Short mmCIF file of C-alpha atoms and ligand atoms in Angstrom, two decimals:
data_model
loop_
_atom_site.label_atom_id
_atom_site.label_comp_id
_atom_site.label_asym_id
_atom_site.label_seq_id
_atom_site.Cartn_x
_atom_site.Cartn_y
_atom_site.Cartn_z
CA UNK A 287 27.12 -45.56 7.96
CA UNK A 288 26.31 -44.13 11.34
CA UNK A 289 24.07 -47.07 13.32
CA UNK A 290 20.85 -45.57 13.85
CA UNK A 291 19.68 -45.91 17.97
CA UNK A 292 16.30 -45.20 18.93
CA UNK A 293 17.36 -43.50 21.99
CA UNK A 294 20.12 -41.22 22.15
CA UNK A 295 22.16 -40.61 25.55
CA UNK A 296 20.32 -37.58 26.12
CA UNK A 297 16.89 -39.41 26.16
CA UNK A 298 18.22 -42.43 27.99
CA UNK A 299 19.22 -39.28 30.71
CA UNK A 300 15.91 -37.88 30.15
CA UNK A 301 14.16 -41.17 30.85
CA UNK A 302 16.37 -42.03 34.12
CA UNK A 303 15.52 -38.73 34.97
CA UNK A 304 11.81 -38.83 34.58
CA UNK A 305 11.86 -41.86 36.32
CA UNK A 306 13.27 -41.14 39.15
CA UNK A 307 10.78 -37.91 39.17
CA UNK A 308 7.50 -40.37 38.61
CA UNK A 309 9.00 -42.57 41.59
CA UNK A 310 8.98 -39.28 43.65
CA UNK A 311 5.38 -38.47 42.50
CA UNK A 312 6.15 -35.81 39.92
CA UNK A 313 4.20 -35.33 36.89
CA UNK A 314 6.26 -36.11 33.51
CA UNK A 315 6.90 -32.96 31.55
CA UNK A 316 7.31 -32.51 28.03
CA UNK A 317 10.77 -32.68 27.14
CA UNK A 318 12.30 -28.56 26.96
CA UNK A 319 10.23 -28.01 29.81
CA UNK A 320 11.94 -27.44 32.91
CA UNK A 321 9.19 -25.41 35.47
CA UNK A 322 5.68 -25.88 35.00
CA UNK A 323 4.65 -22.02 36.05
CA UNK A 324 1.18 -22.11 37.93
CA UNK A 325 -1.04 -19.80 36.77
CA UNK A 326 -1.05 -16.98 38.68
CA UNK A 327 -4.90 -16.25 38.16
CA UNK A 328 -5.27 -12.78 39.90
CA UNK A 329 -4.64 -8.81 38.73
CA UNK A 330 -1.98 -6.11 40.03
CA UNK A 331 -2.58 -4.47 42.58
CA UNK A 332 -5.77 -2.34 42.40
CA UNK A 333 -4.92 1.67 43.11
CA UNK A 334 -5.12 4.75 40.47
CA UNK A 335 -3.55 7.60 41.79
CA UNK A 336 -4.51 11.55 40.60
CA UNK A 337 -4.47 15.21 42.36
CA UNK A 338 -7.74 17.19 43.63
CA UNK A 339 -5.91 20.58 44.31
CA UNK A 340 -3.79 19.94 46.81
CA UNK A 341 -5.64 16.74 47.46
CA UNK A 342 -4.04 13.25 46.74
CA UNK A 343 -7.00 10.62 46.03
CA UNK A 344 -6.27 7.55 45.17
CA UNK A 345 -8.82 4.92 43.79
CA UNK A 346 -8.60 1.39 45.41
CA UNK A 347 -10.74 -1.37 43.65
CA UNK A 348 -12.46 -3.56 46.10
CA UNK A 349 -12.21 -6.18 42.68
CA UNK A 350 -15.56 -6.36 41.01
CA UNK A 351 -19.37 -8.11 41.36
CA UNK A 352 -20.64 -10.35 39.06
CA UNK A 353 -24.45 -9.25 38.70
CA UNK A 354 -27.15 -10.59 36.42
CA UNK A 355 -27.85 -8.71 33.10
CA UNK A 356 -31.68 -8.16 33.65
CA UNK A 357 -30.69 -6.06 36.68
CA UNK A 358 -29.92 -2.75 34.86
CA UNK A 359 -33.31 -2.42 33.26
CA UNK A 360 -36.67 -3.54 35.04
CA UNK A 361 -39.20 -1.01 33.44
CA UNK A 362 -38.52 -1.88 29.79
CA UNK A 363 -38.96 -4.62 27.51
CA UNK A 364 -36.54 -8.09 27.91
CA UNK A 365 -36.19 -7.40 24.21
CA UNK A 366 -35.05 -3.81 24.25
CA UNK A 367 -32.72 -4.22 27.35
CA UNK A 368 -31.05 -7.50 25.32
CA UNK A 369 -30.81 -5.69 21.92
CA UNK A 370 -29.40 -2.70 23.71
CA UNK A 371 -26.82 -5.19 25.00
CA UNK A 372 -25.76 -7.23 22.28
CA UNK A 373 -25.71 -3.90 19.98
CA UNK A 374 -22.88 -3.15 22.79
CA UNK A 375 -20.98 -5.88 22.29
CA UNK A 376 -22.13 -7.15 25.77
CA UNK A 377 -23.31 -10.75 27.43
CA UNK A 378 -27.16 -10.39 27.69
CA UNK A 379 -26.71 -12.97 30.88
CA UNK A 380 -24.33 -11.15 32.97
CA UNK A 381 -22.27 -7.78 33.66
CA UNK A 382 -19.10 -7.16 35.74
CA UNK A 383 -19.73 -3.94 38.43
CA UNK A 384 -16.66 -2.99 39.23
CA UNK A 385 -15.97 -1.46 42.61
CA UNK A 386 -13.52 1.91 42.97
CA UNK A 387 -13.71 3.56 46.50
CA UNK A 388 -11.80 6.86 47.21
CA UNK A 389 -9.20 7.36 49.78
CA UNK A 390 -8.67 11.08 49.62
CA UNK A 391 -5.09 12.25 51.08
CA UNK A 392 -6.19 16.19 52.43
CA UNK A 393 -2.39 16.37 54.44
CA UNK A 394 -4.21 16.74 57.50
CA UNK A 395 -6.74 13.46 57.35
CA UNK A 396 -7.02 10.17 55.54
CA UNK A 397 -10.40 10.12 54.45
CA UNK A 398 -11.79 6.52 53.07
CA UNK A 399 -15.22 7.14 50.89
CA UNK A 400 -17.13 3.47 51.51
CA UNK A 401 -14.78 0.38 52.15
CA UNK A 402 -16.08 -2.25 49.92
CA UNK A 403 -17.78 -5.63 50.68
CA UNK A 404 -15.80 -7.08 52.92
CA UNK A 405 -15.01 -10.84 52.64
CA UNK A 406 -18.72 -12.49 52.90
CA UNK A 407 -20.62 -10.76 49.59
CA UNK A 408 -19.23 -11.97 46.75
CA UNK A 409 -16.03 -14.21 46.16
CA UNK A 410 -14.49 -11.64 43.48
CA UNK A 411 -14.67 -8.73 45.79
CA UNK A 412 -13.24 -7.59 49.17
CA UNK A 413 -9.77 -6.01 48.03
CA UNK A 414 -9.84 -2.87 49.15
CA UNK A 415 -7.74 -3.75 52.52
CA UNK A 416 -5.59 -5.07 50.77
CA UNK A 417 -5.27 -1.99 47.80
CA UNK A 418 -5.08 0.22 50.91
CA UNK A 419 -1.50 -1.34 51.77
CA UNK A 420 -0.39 -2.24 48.14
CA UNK A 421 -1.07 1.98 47.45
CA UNK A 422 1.33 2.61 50.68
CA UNK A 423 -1.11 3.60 53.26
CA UNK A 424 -2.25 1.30 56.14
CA UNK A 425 -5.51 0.71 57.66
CA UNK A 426 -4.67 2.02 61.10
CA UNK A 427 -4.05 5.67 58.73
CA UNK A 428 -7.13 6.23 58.33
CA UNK A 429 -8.87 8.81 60.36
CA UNK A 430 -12.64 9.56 58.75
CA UNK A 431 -14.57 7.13 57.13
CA UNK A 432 -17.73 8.68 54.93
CA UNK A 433 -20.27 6.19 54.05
CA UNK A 434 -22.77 7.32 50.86
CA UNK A 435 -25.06 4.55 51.17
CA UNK A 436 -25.59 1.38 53.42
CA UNK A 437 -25.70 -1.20 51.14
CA UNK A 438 -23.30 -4.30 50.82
CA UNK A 439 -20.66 -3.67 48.58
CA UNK A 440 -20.46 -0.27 50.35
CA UNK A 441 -19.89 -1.11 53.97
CA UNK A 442 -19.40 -4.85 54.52
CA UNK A 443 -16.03 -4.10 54.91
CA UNK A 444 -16.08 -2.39 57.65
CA UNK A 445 -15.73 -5.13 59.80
CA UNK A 446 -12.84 -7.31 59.75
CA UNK A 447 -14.10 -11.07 59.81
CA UNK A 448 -11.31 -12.70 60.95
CA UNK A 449 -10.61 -10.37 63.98
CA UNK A 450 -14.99 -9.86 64.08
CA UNK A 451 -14.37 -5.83 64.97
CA UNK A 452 -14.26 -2.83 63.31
CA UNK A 453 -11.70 -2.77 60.91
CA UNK A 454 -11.09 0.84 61.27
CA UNK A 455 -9.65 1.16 64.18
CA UNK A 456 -8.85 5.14 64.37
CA UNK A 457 -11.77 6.37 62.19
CA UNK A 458 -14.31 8.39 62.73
CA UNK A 459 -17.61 7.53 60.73
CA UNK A 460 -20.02 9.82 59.00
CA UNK A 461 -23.36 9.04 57.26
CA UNK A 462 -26.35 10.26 56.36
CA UNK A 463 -29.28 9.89 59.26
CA UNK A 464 -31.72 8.96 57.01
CA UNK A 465 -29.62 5.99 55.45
CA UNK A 466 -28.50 4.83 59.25
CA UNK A 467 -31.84 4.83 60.60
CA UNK A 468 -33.61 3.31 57.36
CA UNK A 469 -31.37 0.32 57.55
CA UNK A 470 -30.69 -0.01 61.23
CA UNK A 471 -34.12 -0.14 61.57
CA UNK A 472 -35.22 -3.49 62.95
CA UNK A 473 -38.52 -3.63 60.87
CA UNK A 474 -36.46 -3.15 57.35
CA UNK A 475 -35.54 -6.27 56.49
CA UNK A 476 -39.01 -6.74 56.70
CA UNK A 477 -40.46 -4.32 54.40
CA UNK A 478 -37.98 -4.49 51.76
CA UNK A 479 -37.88 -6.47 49.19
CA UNK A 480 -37.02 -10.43 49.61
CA UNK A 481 -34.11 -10.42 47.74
CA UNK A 482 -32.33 -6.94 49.81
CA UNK A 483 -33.39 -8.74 53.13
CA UNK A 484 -30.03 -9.90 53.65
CA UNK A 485 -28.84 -6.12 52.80
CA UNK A 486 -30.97 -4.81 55.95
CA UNK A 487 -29.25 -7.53 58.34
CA UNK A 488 -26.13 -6.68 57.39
CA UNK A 489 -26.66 -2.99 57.48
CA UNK A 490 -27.02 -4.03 61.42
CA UNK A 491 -24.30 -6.49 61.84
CA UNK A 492 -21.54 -3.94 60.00
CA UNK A 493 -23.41 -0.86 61.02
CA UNK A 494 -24.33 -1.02 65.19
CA UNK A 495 -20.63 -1.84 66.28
CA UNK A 496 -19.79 1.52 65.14
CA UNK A 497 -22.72 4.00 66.11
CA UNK A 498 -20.70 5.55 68.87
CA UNK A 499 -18.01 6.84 66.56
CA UNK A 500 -20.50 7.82 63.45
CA UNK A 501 -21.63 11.26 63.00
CA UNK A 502 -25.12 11.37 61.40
CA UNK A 503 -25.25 13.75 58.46
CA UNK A 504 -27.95 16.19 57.07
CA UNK A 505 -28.61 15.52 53.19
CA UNK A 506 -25.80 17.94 51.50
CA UNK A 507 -23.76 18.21 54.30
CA UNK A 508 -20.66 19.71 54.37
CA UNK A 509 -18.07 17.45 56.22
CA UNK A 510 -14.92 19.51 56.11
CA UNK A 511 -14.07 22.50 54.16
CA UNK A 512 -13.55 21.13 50.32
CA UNK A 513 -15.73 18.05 51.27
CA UNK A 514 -19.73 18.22 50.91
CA UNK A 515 -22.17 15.58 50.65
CA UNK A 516 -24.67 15.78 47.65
CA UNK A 517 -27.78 14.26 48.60
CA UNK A 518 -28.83 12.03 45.27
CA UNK A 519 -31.68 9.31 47.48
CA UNK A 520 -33.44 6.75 45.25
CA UNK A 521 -30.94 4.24 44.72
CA UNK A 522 -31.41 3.90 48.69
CA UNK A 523 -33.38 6.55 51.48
CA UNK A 524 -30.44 8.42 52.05
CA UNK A 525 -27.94 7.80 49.38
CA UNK A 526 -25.23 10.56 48.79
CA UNK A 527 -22.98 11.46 46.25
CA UNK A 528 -19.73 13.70 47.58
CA UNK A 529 -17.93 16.53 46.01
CA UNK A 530 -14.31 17.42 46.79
CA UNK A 531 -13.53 21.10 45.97
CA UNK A 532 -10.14 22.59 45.89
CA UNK A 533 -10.66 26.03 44.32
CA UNK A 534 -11.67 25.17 40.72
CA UNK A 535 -10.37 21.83 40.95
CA UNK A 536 -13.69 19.36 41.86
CA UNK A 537 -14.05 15.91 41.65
CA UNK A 538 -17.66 14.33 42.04
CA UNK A 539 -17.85 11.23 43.46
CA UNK A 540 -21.43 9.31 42.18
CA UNK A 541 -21.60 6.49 44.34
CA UNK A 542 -24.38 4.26 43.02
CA UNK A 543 -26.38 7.27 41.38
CA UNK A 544 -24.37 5.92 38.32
CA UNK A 545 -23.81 2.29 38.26
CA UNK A 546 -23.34 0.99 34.27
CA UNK A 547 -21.12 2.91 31.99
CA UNK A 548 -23.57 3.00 29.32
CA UNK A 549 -26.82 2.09 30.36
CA UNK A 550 -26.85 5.30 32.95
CA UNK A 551 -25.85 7.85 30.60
CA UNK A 552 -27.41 6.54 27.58
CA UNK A 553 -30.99 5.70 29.55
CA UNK A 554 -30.80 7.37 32.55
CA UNK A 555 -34.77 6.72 33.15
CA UNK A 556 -34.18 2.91 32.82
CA UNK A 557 -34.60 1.41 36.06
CA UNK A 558 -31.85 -0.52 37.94
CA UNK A 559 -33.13 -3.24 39.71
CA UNK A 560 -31.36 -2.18 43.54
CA UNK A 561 -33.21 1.17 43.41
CA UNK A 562 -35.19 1.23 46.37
CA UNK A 563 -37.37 3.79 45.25
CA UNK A 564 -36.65 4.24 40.86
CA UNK A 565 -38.27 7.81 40.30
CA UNK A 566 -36.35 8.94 42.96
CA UNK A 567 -33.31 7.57 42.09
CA UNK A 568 -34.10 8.87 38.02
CA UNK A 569 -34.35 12.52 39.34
CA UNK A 570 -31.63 12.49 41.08
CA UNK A 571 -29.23 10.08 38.13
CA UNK A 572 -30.80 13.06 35.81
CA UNK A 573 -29.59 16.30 37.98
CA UNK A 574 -26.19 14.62 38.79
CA UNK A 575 -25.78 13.90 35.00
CA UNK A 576 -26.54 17.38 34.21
CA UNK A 577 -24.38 19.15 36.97
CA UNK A 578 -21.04 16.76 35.62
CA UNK A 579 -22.03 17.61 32.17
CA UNK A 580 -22.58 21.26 32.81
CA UNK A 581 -19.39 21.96 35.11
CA UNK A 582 -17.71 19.72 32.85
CA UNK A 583 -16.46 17.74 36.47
CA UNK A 584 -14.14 15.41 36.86
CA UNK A 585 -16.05 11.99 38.37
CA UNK A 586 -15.15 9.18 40.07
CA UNK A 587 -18.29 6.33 39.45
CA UNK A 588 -18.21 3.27 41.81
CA UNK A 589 -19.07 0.60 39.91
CA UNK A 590 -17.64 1.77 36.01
CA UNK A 591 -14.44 0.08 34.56
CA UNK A 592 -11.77 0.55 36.95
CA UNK A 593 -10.70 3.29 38.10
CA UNK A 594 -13.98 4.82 37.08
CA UNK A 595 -12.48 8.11 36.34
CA UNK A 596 -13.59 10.53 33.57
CA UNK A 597 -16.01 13.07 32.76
CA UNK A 598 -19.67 12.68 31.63
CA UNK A 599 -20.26 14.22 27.84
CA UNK A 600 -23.75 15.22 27.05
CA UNK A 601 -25.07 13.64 23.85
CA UNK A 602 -28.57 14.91 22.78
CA UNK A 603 -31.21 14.43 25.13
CA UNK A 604 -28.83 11.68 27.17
CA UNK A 605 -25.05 11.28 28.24
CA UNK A 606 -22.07 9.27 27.28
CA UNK A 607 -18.71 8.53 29.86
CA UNK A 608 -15.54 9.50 28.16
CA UNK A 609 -13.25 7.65 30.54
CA UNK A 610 -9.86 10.15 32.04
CA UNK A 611 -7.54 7.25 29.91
CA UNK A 612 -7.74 9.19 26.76
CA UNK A 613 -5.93 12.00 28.63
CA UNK A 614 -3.50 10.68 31.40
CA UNK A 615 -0.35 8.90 30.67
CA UNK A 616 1.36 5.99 32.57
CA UNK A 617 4.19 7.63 34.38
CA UNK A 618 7.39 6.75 33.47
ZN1 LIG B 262 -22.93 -0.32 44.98
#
């Protein structure tokens, strides 16, 4: 009868092993495991890739804001807003906003639509350097930067923080002139609301060091044959939406006209909480809606599910997204 030990030679190993790895100031692992893998706690890289005509745009994700709930509805009921919610499946505290800039290859110019919020807004966003050079391009590329709105998660990342300049070093700039002089005003940060304050002073910090190279805009502008600004103010004085034309191939690009994927389409006449002025900002959410719908466009929303691609549907006397995924394939 075999003599039963209560350590084989394999644990004794084990055990000299360990030992010698606790005397080193390892931590013990289970026995079988031979790496402990760190979690890795971060996506791929952020870029979605499509045609315009001849136009290459890729969508970079500056990563995403985490924004109280409450924001996407100030002019109805707590109730309605949280039943609307939770009949979505969604946290009544809290919604993501994702953030999807374009960078629109025309073969002549790199054009960057907004650059994201830079590394001081919020700790889950300020990517979209860093997509830029993951999708194959690099920062010194790009030659016109359009701007649709001045706020935060739009053009805090202009500036590179580390190196405090311009990030864009061989861009040109264009905006509107009523969204540059409404936030580069000195007395804004006064007259706005307490909690945007900090969106006026940083409209000046990110903003000034780049006046001599920004070309201010008319509302509906267009910058470059195929390229047109659509003026859609509300969300912010002179807040634009763009549309890229390449004979009957259009993309429209919302900017912050449309910021939830259901709440805008479903109630566009609710009230988000960062539009400056709401019935503006309803009339002009309710004629973009309409034009997509109509013209059946292809559109590219900021802050929807990355990338933010699809078309709007119209459903009765409101909207629904159908997201592009139901049609485009991963290449293989
Ligand atoms: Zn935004």
């Amino acid at each position: 009868m075999k003599k039963l030990s209560p350590f084989s030679r394999r644990d004794m190993l084990r055990a000299g092993g360990a030992a010698s790895l606790l005397a080193a100031g390892h931590v013990l692992l289970p026995a079988g495991s031979f790496a402990k893998a760190p979690m890795q706690d971060a996506q791929v890289p952020g870029f979605f890739r499509f045609h315009v005509g001849a136009y290459e745009v890729t969508v970079l994700s500056d990563g995403n804001l985490i924004l109280p709930a409450a924001g996407l509805a100030t002019n109805v009921p707590e109730v309605q807003l949280k039943g609307f919610l939770r009949s979505n499946m969604r946290s009544t505290q809290s919604r993501v906003g994702h953030i999807n800039a374009a960078l629109i290859n025309t073969g002549a110019e790199l054009i960057l639509i907004d650059v994201g919020s830079g590394s001081n807004f919020q700790s889950t966003a300020g990517k979209l350097a860093e997509n830029l050079e993951a999708s194959g391009y690099s920062l010194d590329q790009v030659d016109k930067v359009i701007m649709t709105h001045a706020h935060p998660d739009h053009i805090w990342g202009l500036t590179d923080e580390f190196e405090d300049a311009p990030r864009y070093t061989n861009a040109s700039y264009v905006m509107t002139a009523a969204d540059w002089d409404f936030w580069t005003a000195k007395e804004t940060a006064s007259k706005v609301p307490a909690t945007i304050q900090g969106f006026a002073i940083g409209a000046r910090k990110h903003l000034l060091p780049i006046a001599k190279k920004t070309k201010m805009a008319k509302a509906n502008e267009q910058i470059l044959q195929g390229i047109t600004l659509v003026s859609t103010p509300g969300h912010s004085p002179g807040h634009s939406s763009v549309l890229i034309e390449q004979g009957d191939d259009k993309l429209l690009i919302t900017a912050d006209a449309i910021t939830d994927a259901q709440v805008s389409f479903e109630h566009p006449d609710w009230h988000p909480g960062l539009d400056l002025d709401p019935e503006m900002a309803v009339k002009s959410r309710k004629s973009l809606l309409k034009m997509a719908a109509a013209e059946r466009l292809t559109v590219l929303s900021y802050h929807l599910p990355f990338p933010g691609v699809g078309h709007v549907a119209a459903r009765g006397n409101s909207y629904r997204w159908v997201p592009s995924s139901f049609e485009w394939a991963i290449p293989g």
